[in-house]
CSV table of C-alpha atoms and ligand atoms in Angstrom, one decimal:
chain,number,residue,atom,x,y,z
A,1,MET,CA,-45.0,106.6,18.9
A,2,SER,CA,-48.0,108.5,17.0
A,3,VAL,CA,-51.0,108.3,14.9
A,4,GLU,CA,-52.5,110.2,12.4
A,5,VAL,CA,-55.5,112.0,13.4
A,6,ARG,CA,-56.0,114.5,10.5
A,7,ALA,CA,-53.8,115.8,7.8
A,8,GLY,CA,-50.9,117.4,9.2
A,9,GLY,CA,-51.9,116.5,12.9
A,10,ARG,CA,-50.8,113.9,15.1
A,11,LEU,CA,-51.8,112.1,18.4
A,12,GLU,CA,-48.4,111.4,20.1
A,13,ARG,CA,-48.2,108.4,22.3
A,14,THR,CA,-47.4,108.8,25.9
A,15,LEU,CA,-44.9,106.8,28.0
A,16,PRO,CA,-46.1,103.2,28.6
A,17,ARG,CA,-47.9,102.4,31.7
A,18,ASP,CA,-45.3,100.8,33.2
A,19,ALA,CA,-43.5,104.2,33.4
A,20,TYR,CA,-46.2,105.4,35.9
A,21,LEU,CA,-46.9,102.2,37.6
A,22,ALA,CA,-43.9,100.2,38.1
A,23,PRO,CA,-41.9,100.2,41.3
A,24,GLU,CA,-38.7,99.2,39.1
A,25,HIS,CA,-39.1,102.1,36.7
A,26,PHE,CA,-39.6,104.4,39.7
A,27,ALA,CA,-36.3,103.1,41.3
A,28,ARG,CA,-34.5,103.9,37.9
A,29,GLU,CA,-36.0,107.6,37.9
A,30,LYS,CA,-34.8,107.9,41.6
A,31,GLU,CA,-31.2,106.8,40.7
A,32,TRP,CA,-31.2,108.7,37.1
A,33,ILE,CA,-33.3,111.7,37.6
A,34,PHE,CA,-33.8,112.7,41.1
A,35,CYS,CA,-30.2,111.6,42.1
A,36,ARG,CA,-28.4,113.1,39.0
A,37,GLU,CA,-30.5,116.5,38.6
A,38,TRP,CA,-30.8,119.7,40.9
A,39,VAL,CA,-34.3,119.4,43.1
A,40,CYS,CA,-35.6,122.4,44.7
A,41,VAL,CA,-36.2,121.5,48.4
A,42,GLY,CA,-37.4,124.8,49.8
A,43,ARG,CA,-36.4,128.5,50.8
A,44,GLU,CA,-33.1,129.6,52.1
A,45,ASP,CA,-34.7,131.8,54.5
A,46,GLU,CA,-35.3,128.4,56.3
A,47,LEU,CA,-31.4,128.5,57.4
A,48,ALA,CA,-31.5,132.2,58.9
A,49,ALA,CA,-28.1,132.1,61.2
A,50,PRO,CA,-25.2,129.9,61.4
A,51,GLY,CA,-25.8,126.5,62.8
A,52,ASP,CA,-29.4,126.3,61.5
A,53,TYR,CA,-30.1,123.0,59.8
A,54,VAL,CA,-33.0,121.5,57.8
A,55,VAL,CA,-33.5,118.1,56.9
A,56,LYS,CA,-35.3,117.1,53.7
A,57,ASP,CA,-36.2,113.9,51.9
A,58,VAL,CA,-35.3,113.5,48.2
A,59,THR,CA,-37.1,110.3,46.9
A,60,GLY,CA,-36.3,108.4,50.2
A,61,GLU,CA,-32.7,109.7,50.6
A,62,SER,CA,-32.6,111.9,54.0
A,63,ILE,CA,-30.4,115.2,53.2
A,64,LEU,CA,-29.0,117.6,55.9
A,65,ILE,CA,-28.8,121.1,55.1
A,66,VAL,CA,-26.5,123.6,57.4
A,67,ARG,CA,-25.8,127.3,57.3
A,68,THR,CA,-22.1,127.4,58.2
A,69,GLN,CA,-20.3,129.9,60.4
A,70,GLU,CA,-19.1,131.5,57.2
A,71,GLY,CA,-22.7,132.0,56.2
A,72,GLY,CA,-22.8,129.7,53.2
A,73,LEU,CA,-24.8,126.6,52.9
A,74,ARG,CA,-23.6,122.9,52.8
A,75,ALA,CA,-25.5,119.7,52.4
A,76,HIS,CA,-24.8,116.1,53.5
A,77,TYR,CA,-26.6,112.7,53.4
A,78,ASN,CA,-27.8,112.5,56.8
A,79,VAL,CA,-25.8,109.2,57.5
A,80,CYS,CA,-23.1,109.0,60.3
A,81,ARG,CA,-19.8,107.4,58.7
A,82,HIS,CA,-19.4,105.3,61.9
A,83,ARG,CA,-22.6,103.0,61.8
A,84,GLY,CA,-25.0,104.6,59.4
A,85,SER,CA,-27.5,106.0,62.0
A,86,GLN,CA,-29.3,109.3,61.1
A,87,LEU,CA,-27.4,112.4,62.5
A,88,VAL,CA,-31.0,114.2,62.6
A,89,PRO,CA,-33.7,111.3,63.3
A,90,ASP,CA,-36.6,113.1,61.3
A,91,CYS,CA,-37.4,115.6,58.6
A,92,GLY,CA,-37.4,119.1,60.1
A,93,ALA,CA,-35.6,122.2,61.4
A,94,GLY,CA,-33.3,122.9,64.2
A,95,HIS,CA,-30.3,124.5,65.4
A,96,PHE,CA,-26.4,123.1,65.9
A,97,ALA,CA,-24.9,124.8,69.0
A,98,GLY,CA,-21.5,123.3,68.0
A,99,GLY,CA,-20.7,120.6,65.6
A,100,ILE,CA,-23.2,117.9,63.9
A,101,ARG,CA,-23.2,114.9,66.6
A,102,CYS,CA,-24.6,111.6,65.8
A,103,PRO,CA,-26.8,110.8,68.8
A,104,TYR,CA,-25.5,107.2,68.7
A,105,HIS,CA,-21.7,107.1,69.5
A,106,SER,CA,-21.2,111.4,69.5
A,107,TRP,CA,-19.2,111.1,66.5
A,108,THR,CA,-18.7,114.8,66.0
A,109,TYR,CA,-18.6,116.4,62.4
A,110,THR,CA,-18.1,120.0,61.5
A,111,LEU,CA,-20.7,122.0,59.8
A,112,GLU,CA,-18.6,121.5,56.5
A,113,GLY,CA,-18.8,117.6,57.2
A,114,GLU,CA,-15.6,116.9,58.5
A,115,LEU,CA,-14.9,114.4,61.3
A,116,ARG,CA,-13.7,116.4,64.2
A,117,THR,CA,-13.9,114.1,67.0
A,118,ALA,CA,-14.6,110.1,68.0
A,119,PRO,CA,-14.8,109.6,71.5
A,120,PHE,CA,-11.9,107.5,72.7
A,121,LEU,CA,-10.4,106.9,69.4
A,122,GLU,CA,-7.3,108.4,67.9
A,123,GLU,CA,-5.5,108.0,64.5
A,124,SER,CA,-3.6,105.5,66.2
A,125,ASP,CA,-6.7,103.2,66.7
A,126,GLY,CA,-7.2,103.4,62.9
A,127,LEU,CA,-9.3,106.3,62.9
A,128,ALA,CA,-8.7,108.2,59.5
A,129,ARG,CA,-10.3,111.4,60.0
A,130,SER,CA,-9.7,112.4,56.4
A,131,GLU,CA,-11.4,109.6,54.8
A,132,LEU,CA,-14.7,109.7,57.2
A,133,SER,CA,-16.2,113.1,56.4
A,134,LEU,CA,-20.0,113.0,55.8
A,135,HIS,CA,-21.1,111.8,52.2
A,136,PRO,CA,-21.3,115.5,50.4
A,137,VAL,CA,-24.3,116.7,48.6
A,138,GLY,CA,-24.3,119.6,46.1
A,139,VAL,CA,-26.3,122.9,47.3
A,140,ASP,CA,-27.0,125.7,45.4
A,141,THR,CA,-29.6,128.6,45.3
A,142,TRP,CA,-31.5,130.7,42.9
A,143,GLY,CA,-34.0,133.3,43.6
A,144,GLY,CA,-34.0,132.3,47.0
A,145,PHE,CA,-34.8,128.8,46.4
A,146,VAL,CA,-32.6,125.9,47.6
A,147,PHE,CA,-31.6,123.3,45.1
A,148,LEU,CA,-29.9,119.8,46.0
A,149,GLN,CA,-27.7,117.7,43.6
A,150,LEU,CA,-27.1,114.1,45.2
A,151,THR,CA,-23.9,113.0,43.0
A,152,PRO,CA,-22.1,116.2,43.4
A,153,ASP,CA,-18.6,114.8,42.1
A,154,GLU,CA,-20.3,113.3,38.9
A,155,ALA,CA,-22.4,116.5,38.2
A,156,GLU,CA,-19.1,118.6,38.7
A,157,ALA,CA,-17.1,116.5,36.3
A,158,ARG,CA,-19.9,116.7,33.8
A,159,GLY,CA,-20.4,120.5,34.5
A,160,ARG,CA,-24.0,120.1,35.4
A,161,THR,CA,-24.8,123.2,37.3
A,162,LEU,CA,-28.0,124.7,38.6
A,163,ALA,CA,-27.4,127.5,36.0
A,164,ALA,CA,-27.3,125.1,33.4
A,165,GLN,CA,-30.3,123.1,34.4
A,166,LEU,CA,-32.4,126.5,34.9
A,167,GLY,CA,-31.5,127.6,31.3
A,168,ALA,CA,-33.4,130.7,30.5
A,169,VAL,CA,-35.5,130.5,33.2
A,170,PRO,CA,-33.7,133.5,35.2
A,171,GLU,CA,-33.4,135.4,32.2
A,172,ARG,CA,-37.3,135.3,31.6
A,173,LEU,CA,-38.0,136.1,35.4
A,174,ARG,CA,-35.4,138.9,35.8
A,175,ARG,CA,-37.8,141.5,36.7
A,176,TYR,CA,-39.6,139.4,39.6
A,177,PRO,CA,-37.5,140.0,42.9
A,178,LEU,CA,-37.8,136.5,43.9
A,179,ALA,CA,-34.9,136.4,46.2
A,180,GLU,CA,-36.6,139.1,48.2
A,181,LEU,CA,-39.9,137.4,48.7
A,182,ARG,CA,-41.0,135.3,51.7
A,183,VAL,CA,-43.5,132.6,52.4
A,184,ALA,CA,-46.3,133.8,54.1
A,185,ARG,CA,-48.4,130.3,53.6
A,186,ARG,CA,-47.0,126.9,52.8
A,187,ILE,CA,-49.6,124.1,52.0
A,188,THR,CA,-48.5,120.4,51.9
A,189,TYR,CA,-50.6,118.1,49.7
A,190,GLU,CA,-50.2,114.2,49.6
A,191,VAL,CA,-51.6,113.1,46.3
A,192,GLN,CA,-51.8,109.3,44.9
A,193,ALA,CA,-50.4,109.9,41.7
A,194,ASN,CA,-47.4,109.6,39.8
A,195,TRP,CA,-45.2,112.7,39.4
A,196,LYS,CA,-45.0,112.8,35.9
A,197,VAL,CA,-49.0,112.9,35.6
A,198,MET,CA,-48.7,116.0,37.9
A,199,LEU,CA,-46.2,117.5,35.5
A,200,GLU,CA,-48.0,116.7,32.5
A,201,ASN,CA,-50.9,118.1,34.0
A,202,TYR,CA,-49.1,121.5,34.8
A,203,ASN,CA,-48.1,121.7,31.2
A,204,GLU,CA,-51.4,121.7,29.4
A,205,CYS,CA,-54.3,123.8,29.7
A,206,TYR,CA,-56.5,121.5,27.6
A,207,HIS,CA,-58.2,120.3,30.8
A,208,CYS,CA,-58.7,124.0,32.1
A,209,GLY,CA,-62.0,124.4,30.5
A,210,PRO,CA,-63.7,121.0,32.0
A,211,VAL,CA,-61.4,120.7,35.6
A,212,HIS,CA,-61.3,124.4,36.4
A,213,PRO,CA,-64.4,126.5,36.1
A,214,GLU,CA,-63.3,129.2,38.2
A,215,LEU,CA,-60.1,129.5,36.9
A,216,CYS,CA,-61.6,129.9,33.3
A,217,ARG,CA,-63.8,132.9,34.5
A,218,LEU,CA,-60.6,134.7,35.9
A,219,VAL,CA,-58.5,133.7,32.8
A,220,PRO,CA,-60.9,133.3,29.6
A,221,ALA,CA,-57.9,132.2,27.4
A,222,PHE,CA,-57.1,128.8,29.2
A,223,LYS,CA,-60.2,127.4,27.6
A,224,GLN,CA,-60.1,128.9,24.2
A,225,ARG,CA,-59.5,126.4,22.0
A,226,GLY,CA,-58.3,124.0,24.4
A,227,GLY,CA,-55.3,126.3,25.6
A,228,SER,CA,-53.6,126.0,22.5
A,229,GLU,CA,-52.9,129.4,21.6
A,230,LEU,CA,-51.6,130.6,25.2
A,231,ASP,CA,-48.1,133.0,24.8
A,232,TRP,CA,-46.4,131.8,27.9
A,233,GLU,CA,-43.6,134.1,27.1
A,234,ARG,CA,-45.6,137.4,27.3
A,235,GLY,CA,-48.0,135.9,29.8
A,236,ILE,CA,-51.4,135.2,29.8
A,237,PRO,CA,-54.2,138.0,30.4
A,238,HIS,CA,-56.8,137.9,32.7
A,239,ARG,CA,-60.4,139.0,31.9
A,240,GLU,CA,-61.1,142.4,31.6
A,241,GLY,CA,-60.6,144.3,34.9
A,242,ALA,CA,-58.8,141.3,36.7
A,243,TRP,CA,-54.8,141.2,37.0
A,244,THR,CA,-54.0,138.8,39.6
A,245,PHE,CA,-54.8,135.3,40.8
A,246,THR,CA,-57.5,135.6,43.4
A,247,ALA,CA,-61.3,135.0,42.9
A,248,SER,CA,-62.1,138.5,42.5
A,249,GLY,CA,-59.1,139.0,40.1
A,250,THR,CA,-57.8,141.7,42.3
A,251,THR,CA,-56.5,142.6,45.5
A,252,ASN,CA,-55.2,145.5,47.9
A,253,ARG,CA,-51.5,144.4,47.6
A,254,LEU,CA,-49.3,146.4,45.2
A,255,PRO,CA,-47.5,144.7,42.3
A,256,PHE,CA,-44.0,143.9,42.6
A,257,GLU,CA,-41.8,146.9,41.8
A,258,GLY,CA,-39.8,146.5,38.5
A,259,LEU,CA,-42.3,144.6,36.5
A,260,ASP,CA,-43.1,145.5,32.8
A,261,GLU,CA,-46.4,146.5,31.6
A,262,ASP,CA,-47.7,142.8,30.5
A,263,GLU,CA,-46.3,141.1,34.3
A,264,ARG,CA,-48.4,143.7,36.1
A,265,ILE,CA,-51.6,142.5,34.7
A,266,ARG,CA,-50.8,138.8,33.2
A,267,HIS,CA,-49.9,135.4,34.8
A,268,LYS,CA,-46.4,133.6,33.8
A,269,GLY,CA,-45.5,130.0,34.6
A,270,GLU,CA,-42.4,128.0,34.5
A,271,LEU,CA,-41.6,124.5,34.7
A,272,VAL,CA,-38.3,123.4,35.6
A,273,TYR,CA,-37.7,119.5,35.3
A,274,PRO,CA,-37.8,117.4,37.5
A,275,ASN,CA,-39.7,118.9,40.3
A,276,PHE,CA,-39.8,122.8,40.5
A,277,LEU,CA,-42.9,124.6,39.2
A,278,LEU,CA,-43.4,128.5,39.5
A,279,SER,CA,-46.8,130.3,38.9
A,280,LEU,CA,-46.0,134.1,38.7
A,281,SER,CA,-48.7,136.7,39.5
A,282,ALA,CA,-47.8,140.3,39.7
A,283,GLU,CA,-48.3,140.6,43.4
A,284,HIS,CA,-47.3,136.9,44.6
A,285,VAL,CA,-45.7,133.8,43.6
A,286,ALA,CA,-47.3,130.3,43.9
A,287,ALA,CA,-44.2,127.7,43.7
A,288,PHE,CA,-44.8,124.0,43.6
A,289,LEU,CA,-42.1,121.5,44.8
A,290,VAL,CA,-42.8,118.0,43.7
A,291,PHE,CA,-41.7,115.1,45.9
A,292,PRO,CA,-42.1,111.6,44.8
A,293,HIS,CA,-42.2,108.7,47.0
A,294,GLY,CA,-43.2,106.0,44.8
A,295,PRO,CA,-45.1,105.3,41.6
A,296,ASP,CA,-48.2,106.6,42.7
A,297,ARG,CA,-47.5,108.7,45.6
A,298,THR,CA,-46.1,112.3,45.6
A,299,THR,CA,-46.0,115.2,48.0
A,300,ILE,CA,-46.6,118.5,46.8
A,301,VAL,CA,-45.3,121.6,48.5
A,302,ASN,CA,-47.2,124.8,47.7
A,303,GLU,CA,-45.5,128.0,49.0
A,304,PHE,CA,-47.0,131.3,48.5
A,305,LEU,CA,-44.6,133.9,47.9
A,306,PHE,CA,-45.0,137.7,48.7
A,307,HIS,CA,-43.0,140.7,49.3
A,308,PRO,CA,-41.8,141.9,52.8
A,309,SER,CA,-43.0,145.2,52.4
A,310,GLU,CA,-46.8,144.0,52.0
A,311,MET,CA,-46.4,141.5,54.4
A,312,ALA,CA,-45.6,144.2,57.1
A,313,LYS,CA,-48.8,146.0,56.2
A,314,ALA,CA,-51.4,145.5,59.0
A,315,ASP,CA,-53.9,144.4,56.8
A,316,PHE,CA,-52.1,142.1,55.2
A,317,ASP,CA,-53.9,138.6,54.4
A,318,PRO,CA,-52.8,136.3,51.8
A,319,VAL,CA,-55.8,134.3,52.0
A,320,ASP,CA,-57.6,135.6,48.8
A,321,ALA,CA,-54.5,134.0,46.9
A,322,VAL,CA,-54.4,131.1,49.0
A,323,GLU,CA,-57.8,130.1,48.9
A,324,PHE,CA,-57.8,130.6,45.2
A,325,TRP,CA,-54.9,128.5,44.6
A,326,ASP,CA,-56.2,125.8,46.9
A,327,LEU,CA,-59.4,125.3,44.9
A,328,VAL,CA,-57.5,125.1,41.7
A,329,ASN,CA,-54.9,122.6,43.3
A,330,ARG,CA,-57.5,120.1,44.6
A,331,GLN,CA,-59.3,120.0,41.1
A,332,ASP,CA,-56.0,119.1,39.6
A,333,TRP,CA,-55.0,116.6,42.2
A,334,ALA,CA,-58.4,115.0,42.1
A,335,ILE,CA,-58.2,114.4,38.5
A,336,CYS,CA,-54.7,113.3,38.8
A,337,GLU,CA,-55.4,110.6,40.8
A,338,SER,CA,-58.2,109.7,38.6
A,339,VAL,CA,-55.9,109.5,35.9
A,340,GLN,CA,-53.5,107.4,38.1
A,341,ARG,CA,-56.6,104.8,39.2
A,342,GLY,CA,-57.4,104.6,35.4
A,343,MET,CA,-54.1,103.8,34.1
A,344,SER,CA,-53.8,101.1,36.7
A,345,SER,CA,-56.7,99.1,34.5
A,346,ARG,CA,-55.7,95.9,33.0
A,347,VAL,CA,-57.0,97.6,29.6
A,348,PHE,CA,-54.7,100.7,30.0
A,349,ARG,CA,-51.2,100.4,27.8
A,350,SER,CA,-50.7,104.0,27.1
A,351,GLY,CA,-52.3,107.5,26.4
A,352,TYR,CA,-52.0,110.3,23.7
A,353,TYR,CA,-50.9,113.7,23.7
A,354,ALA,CA,-53.3,115.8,22.0
A,355,PRO,CA,-51.2,118.4,20.0
A,356,MET,CA,-52.2,121.3,22.5
A,357,GLU,CA,-50.6,119.1,25.5
A,358,SER,CA,-47.4,119.0,23.3
A,359,SER,CA,-45.4,120.4,25.9
A,360,SER,CA,-45.7,117.1,27.8
A,361,LEU,CA,-43.7,115.4,24.9
A,362,ASP,CA,-40.8,117.2,26.7
A,363,ILE,CA,-41.4,114.7,29.8
A,364,ARG,CA,-41.3,111.7,27.2
A,365,ARG,CA,-38.1,112.8,25.6
A,366,TYR,CA,-36.8,114.0,29.3
A,367,ILE,CA,-37.6,110.5,30.6
A,368,ALA,CA,-36.2,108.8,27.7
A,369,GLU,CA,-32.9,110.7,27.7
A,370,ARG,CA,-32.1,109.8,31.2
A,371,LEU,CA,-33.3,106.2,31.4
A,372,GLY,CA,-31.4,105.5,28.3
A,373,GLY,CA,-34.2,105.5,25.7
A,374,GLU,CA,-35.9,102.8,27.6
A,375,GLY,CA,-38.8,105.3,28.8
B,1,LIG,FE1,-55.2,122.2,36.0
C-alpha cells in the first residue's frame, strides 16, 4: 500500500476507486458504518418541549426523535409496525399533542414507542401489543449535540457507547461551553462528492495554500511546510493581532468564559468519525454534520454556534464568522467535487497520501476495519 519517495519517506496509497465510486461499496458503508456507529444529527434544543419531534435522514433511514413527557429523548425508526407507513412523512420538525399516530390507519404509539391503540382491534384479534413497539434507535447527547445509533441492541451488547466513540474529545474540549451554545445560523450544502473525500480534505492542510488564500492570510501556519507542523492539541495560532475566524481576524463578540490563554487566541479542530466535524474559535464554534446519500452525493449541514449572552445583545450579528466560513467551505466543496469527477476517470485506480496527509490514513484503516479489511 505504499511507495518509497525518499529515504525514510513514503507515499501511502489511498483507498481504491471503488471505495469512492461504487454503489455496492456505499451500501456496505451504510450497513457497517452509518448503521453501526453513533451519527450526529443536530442539536438537542431542536426538541425543546415534551412532545416535540424531529425527523432526520441517516443514509436513507428516516428516524423520528421525540422529547418525552419526562424530558428525555427517544428515537424510533419512522416506520409503522402495521403496514410500514411512515409515521411522519417528511424530514422536519413538529409536535405530537398526544401519542404518535400513524396517518394510514391511526395506529397510535406512546412517545416511548409502545403501541397504545389500533382502531377496532383487540388482543383477541391477535394484536400482540407488546411485540409491536416501534423499532428503537439509540439516542444520546454530548455538548448539546444529538447522536443516533441505528442498531442499539447490538451496540449495547458490544458496549459501543457514544462516550467510547468520542474518546478523548470531550476531555480536550472541556473548557468550551458547548452545551450552552445556540445555533445562530445554519447553512446546508449539497456536494457532489464522496463523504470520505470531504473528511480527508478536513483532515489535512496540505491543500490550504493553493485552495484557501484568504484563510492562509488569517492563519499563515496553515500553508507553512504544507501544514505538516500544526499543533492541533495546543491549537493553531492566527496572524499577529488576529484571534478568531473572521475576515478581519477579530470581532465584537467576547470569547467564551473559562478558555485557557491559548484557546482565547488559537483555533482548534476535531473530527469524530464517521460524520461529526468541529472547528472551535474563541467565541464561536462551527459544527459540520456530514450526511452521505450515495457514493457521490453528500449533504453538509454547517451550524454556527454562539453563546446566548452574546446572541442576546442588540448588536449581535454572526455574519462576520458565517461569511468567512462560507467562503472557505465553498472552496473546499468545489475542490472535493473536482476530486470526485477526476476519480471517475477510467485512468484513476487510487491516489496517494503525502506524509502531511497522514491523518487520512486513519480513514483507510477505519474503513478497512469496519468493512472486514476489504476497503
Ligand atoms: Fe480546506
